[in-house]
mmCIF file of C-alpha atoms in Angstrom:
data_model
loop_
_atom_site.group_PDB
_atom_site.id
_atom_site.type_symbol
_atom_site.label_atom_id
_atom_site.label_comp_id
_atom_site.label_asym_id
_atom_site.label_seq_id
_atom_site.Cartn_x
_atom_site.Cartn_y
_atom_site.Cartn_z
ATOM 1 C CA THR A 1 -142.787 -96.154 59.646
ATOM 2 C CA ILE A 2 -144.307 -97.678 56.655
ATOM 3 C CA VAL A 3 -142.799 -99.476 53.768
ATOM 4 C CA ARG A 4 -144.832 -101.983 51.823
ATOM 5 C CA ASP A 5 -148.639 -100.708 51.405
ATOM 6 C CA ASN A 6 -150.695 -99.999 54.038
ATOM 7 C CA TYR A 7 -154.362 -100.176 54.421
ATOM 8 C CA ARG A 8 -156.566 -99.427 57.679
ATOM 9 C CA LEU A 9 -159.870 -100.009 58.629
ATOM 10 C CA VAL A 10 -162.417 -98.220 61.423
ATOM 11 C CA VAL A 11 -165.163 -99.719 62.146
ATOM 12 C CA GLY A 12 -166.930 -97.004 63.961
ATOM 13 C CA GLN A 13 -165.459 -93.118 64.354
ATOM 14 C CA GLU A 14 -162.570 -91.456 63.996
ATOM 15 C CA THR A 15 -161.220 -88.141 64.246
ATOM 16 C CA LEU A 16 -157.528 -86.500 63.773
ATOM 17 C CA GLU A 17 -157.227 -83.028 65.790
ATOM 18 C CA VAL A 18 -153.839 -82.065 65.256
ATOM 19 C CA TYR A 19 -152.915 -78.786 67.015
ATOM 20 C CA GLY A 20 -149.715 -77.155 64.566
ATOM 21 C CA ASP A 21 -149.624 -77.537 60.916
ATOM 22 C CA VAL A 22 -150.260 -80.244 58.300
ATOM 23 C CA ARG A 23 -148.890 -81.779 55.373
ATOM 24 C CA ILE A 24 -149.739 -84.624 53.079
ATOM 25 C CA ILE A 25 -147.981 -84.530 50.106
ATOM 26 C CA VAL A 26 -149.296 -87.743 47.179
ATOM 27 C CA SER A 27 -146.236 -88.575 45.102
ATOM 28 C CA GLY A 28 -149.769 -90.621 42.757
ATOM 29 C CA HIS A 29 -152.785 -90.085 42.570
ATOM 30 C CA CYS A 30 -155.439 -89.113 44.857
ATOM 31 C CA ASP A 31 -158.930 -90.294 45.159
ATOM 32 C CA LEU A 32 -161.379 -89.430 47.617
ATOM 33 C CA ALA A 33 -164.736 -90.976 48.052
ATOM 34 C CA VAL A 34 -167.011 -89.782 49.969
ATOM 35 C CA ALA A 35 -170.441 -91.502 50.998
ATOM 36 C CA GLY A 36 -172.589 -88.619 52.756
ATOM 37 C CA ASN A 37 -171.489 -84.687 52.454
ATOM 38 C CA VAL A 38 -168.500 -82.941 52.749
ATOM 39 C CA THR A 39 -168.114 -80.011 54.759
ATOM 40 C CA THR A 40 -165.069 -77.599 55.281
ATOM 41 C CA ALA A 41 -164.567 -74.708 57.698
ATOM 42 C CA ILE A 42 -161.341 -72.752 56.592
ATOM 43 C CA GLY A 43 -161.176 -69.504 59.128
ATOM 44 C CA GLY A 44 -157.997 -68.298 56.277
ATOM 45 C CA TYR A 45 -157.963 -67.693 52.589
ATOM 46 C CA LEU A 46 -158.461 -70.820 50.270
ATOM 47 C CA SER A 47 -155.901 -71.274 47.300
ATOM 48 C CA ALA A 48 -156.021 -74.467 44.738
ATOM 49 C CA SER A 49 -153.124 -73.609 41.976
ATOM 50 C CA VAL A 50 -153.842 -76.711 39.195
ATOM 51 C CA THR A 51 -151.971 -77.107 36.688
ATOM 52 C CA GLY A 52 -155.231 -79.689 34.415
ATOM 53 C CA ASP A 53 -158.576 -78.174 33.849
ATOM 54 C CA ILE A 54 -161.202 -78.325 36.661
ATOM 55 C CA SER A 55 -164.615 -79.647 36.356
ATOM 56 C CA ALA A 56 -167.229 -78.862 39.110
ATOM 57 C CA THR A 57 -170.210 -81.053 37.924
ATOM 58 C CA SER A 58 -174.178 -81.904 40.179
ATOM 59 C CA THR A 59 -176.067 -84.273 38.405
ATOM 60 C CA LYS A 60 -178.877 -83.332 40.684
ATOM 61 C CA GLY A 61 -178.438 -79.657 42.070
ATOM 62 C CA ASP A 62 -177.769 -76.786 41.231
ATOM 63 C CA ILE A 63 -173.886 -75.184 41.861
ATOM 64 C CA SER A 64 -173.472 -71.516 43.187
ATOM 65 C CA ALA A 65 -170.560 -69.084 44.127
ATOM 66 C CA THR A 66 -171.341 -66.910 46.672
ATOM 67 C CA SER A 67 -169.570 -64.505 47.629
ATOM 68 C CA GLU A 68 -170.999 -62.051 50.531
ATOM 69 C CA TYR A 69 -168.030 -59.728 50.340
ATOM 70 C CA GLY A 70 -166.589 -59.066 47.851
ATOM 71 C CA ASP A 71 -166.289 -59.177 43.746
ATOM 72 C CA ILE A 72 -166.839 -62.927 42.015
ATOM 73 C CA THR A 73 -164.714 -62.616 39.066
ATOM 74 C CA LEU A 74 -164.507 -65.035 36.081
ATOM 75 C CA THR A 75 -161.354 -64.304 33.731
ATOM 76 C CA THR A 76 -159.281 -65.494 30.827
ATOM 77 C CA THR A 77 -156.328 -63.967 30.202
ATOM 78 C CA ASP A 78 -156.211 -65.657 27.246
ATOM 79 C CA THR A 79 -158.010 -64.089 24.044
ATOM 80 C CA THR A 80 -158.545 -66.436 21.919
ATOM 81 C CA LYS A 81 -160.312 -68.260 24.354
ATOM 82 C CA LYS A 82 -163.644 -67.259 25.856
ATOM 83 C CA ILE A 83 -166.364 -68.101 28.548
ATOM 84 C CA THR A 84 -169.322 -69.429 27.691
ATOM 85 C CA LEU A 85 -172.880 -69.327 29.655
ATOM 86 C CA ALA A 86 -175.345 -72.137 28.502
ATOM 87 C CA GLY A 87 -179.029 -71.848 29.184
ATOM 88 C CA ASN A 88 -180.896 -69.412 30.218
ATOM 89 C CA VAL A 89 -178.723 -66.742 32.538
ATOM 90 C CA ASP A 90 -180.603 -64.375 34.742
ATOM 91 C CA VAL A 91 -178.644 -61.169 35.455
ATOM 92 C CA THR A 92 -180.492 -60.617 38.904
ATOM 93 C CA GLU A 93 -180.810 -56.713 41.027
ATOM 94 C CA ASN A 94 -180.857 -56.020 44.400
ATOM 95 C CA LEU A 95 -183.810 -54.480 45.479
ATOM 96 C CA THR A 96 -182.250 -52.803 48.169
ATOM 97 C CA VAL A 97 -178.724 -51.541 46.311
ATOM 98 C CA ALA A 98 -178.571 -51.333 43.142
ATOM 99 C CA LYS A 99 -176.619 -52.745 40.931
ATOM 100 C CA ASP A 100 -174.901 -52.358 37.382
ATOM 101 C CA VAL A 101 -173.856 -54.879 34.534
ATOM 102 C CA THR A 102 -171.197 -53.407 32.774
ATOM 103 C CA VAL A 103 -170.018 -55.362 28.748
ATOM 104 C CA THR A 104 -166.565 -54.414 27.581
ATOM 105 C CA GLY A 105 -166.117 -55.137 24.457
ATOM 106 C CA LYS A 106 -168.753 -56.236 21.357
ATOM 107 C CA THR A 107 -171.647 -58.185 22.285
ATOM 108 C CA ARG A 108 -173.574 -60.203 20.086
ATOM 109 C CA THR A 109 -176.747 -62.215 19.910
ATOM 110 C CA SER A 110 -178.299 -64.680 18.162
ATOM 111 C CA THR A 111 -181.314 -64.693 19.481
ATOM 112 C CA SER A 112 -184.056 -61.671 20.766
ATOM 113 C CA GLN A 113 -183.841 -59.969 23.016
ATOM 114 C CA LEU A 114 -186.221 -58.363 25.684
ATOM 115 C CA ILE A 115 -184.804 -55.303 26.842
ATOM 116 C CA ASP A 116 -186.819 -52.443 29.165
ATOM 117 C CA GLY A 117 -189.652 -54.419 28.647
ATOM 118 C CA HIS A 118 -189.545 -54.941 24.839
ATOM 119 C CA THR A 119 -188.039 -57.355 22.306
ATOM 120 C CA HIS A 120 -185.359 -56.291 19.896
ATOM 121 C CA SER A 121 -184.859 -59.113 17.422
ATOM 122 C CA SER A 122 -182.046 -59.399 15.034
ATOM 123 C CA ASN A 123 -184.181 -57.137 12.282
ATOM 124 C CA ASN A 124 -186.553 -55.290 14.372
ATOM 125 C CA VAL A 125 -186.074 -51.970 12.592
ATOM 126 C CA ASN A 126 -188.978 -50.047 11.474
ATOM 127 C CA GLN A 127 -188.153 -48.378 8.317
ATOM 128 C CA SER A 128 -190.599 -45.492 8.927
ATOM 129 C CA ASN A 129 -188.395 -44.778 11.841
ATOM 130 C CA THR A 130 -184.955 -44.242 10.214
ATOM 131 C CA ASP A 131 -185.546 -41.648 8.457
ATOM 132 C CA PRO A 132 -183.479 -39.453 9.136
ATOM 133 C CA LEU A 133 -185.165 -36.019 8.344
ATOM 134 C CA THR A 134 -188.701 -36.934 10.179
#
């Protein structure tokens, strides 16, 4: 039992192994600083419940999400909010299994689109080809 402040310094390596459950409760803020890599191996389910914002920033590398067996879903349940993809967006098809891209609702583009090898821009209508009588 520690009644006041505690500071522990280990010069070398330390391992904590618990055969059973561990519960860590922090009544204030928690700062974790790691000079190297962080690796987690989880044999079950990972759940995070956050009241505030979530931010992930990589200043020198990629951010990726991969699911070997399940879906990857980005959802906002507030219909006044949006999901924004900035920069280049690639939807890559797995060549061995056909994949579909389904868009529900309206789609809007402010730049040209390359569809089936040809470009559609905001005013790409050939008026001579739109006469309903021809």
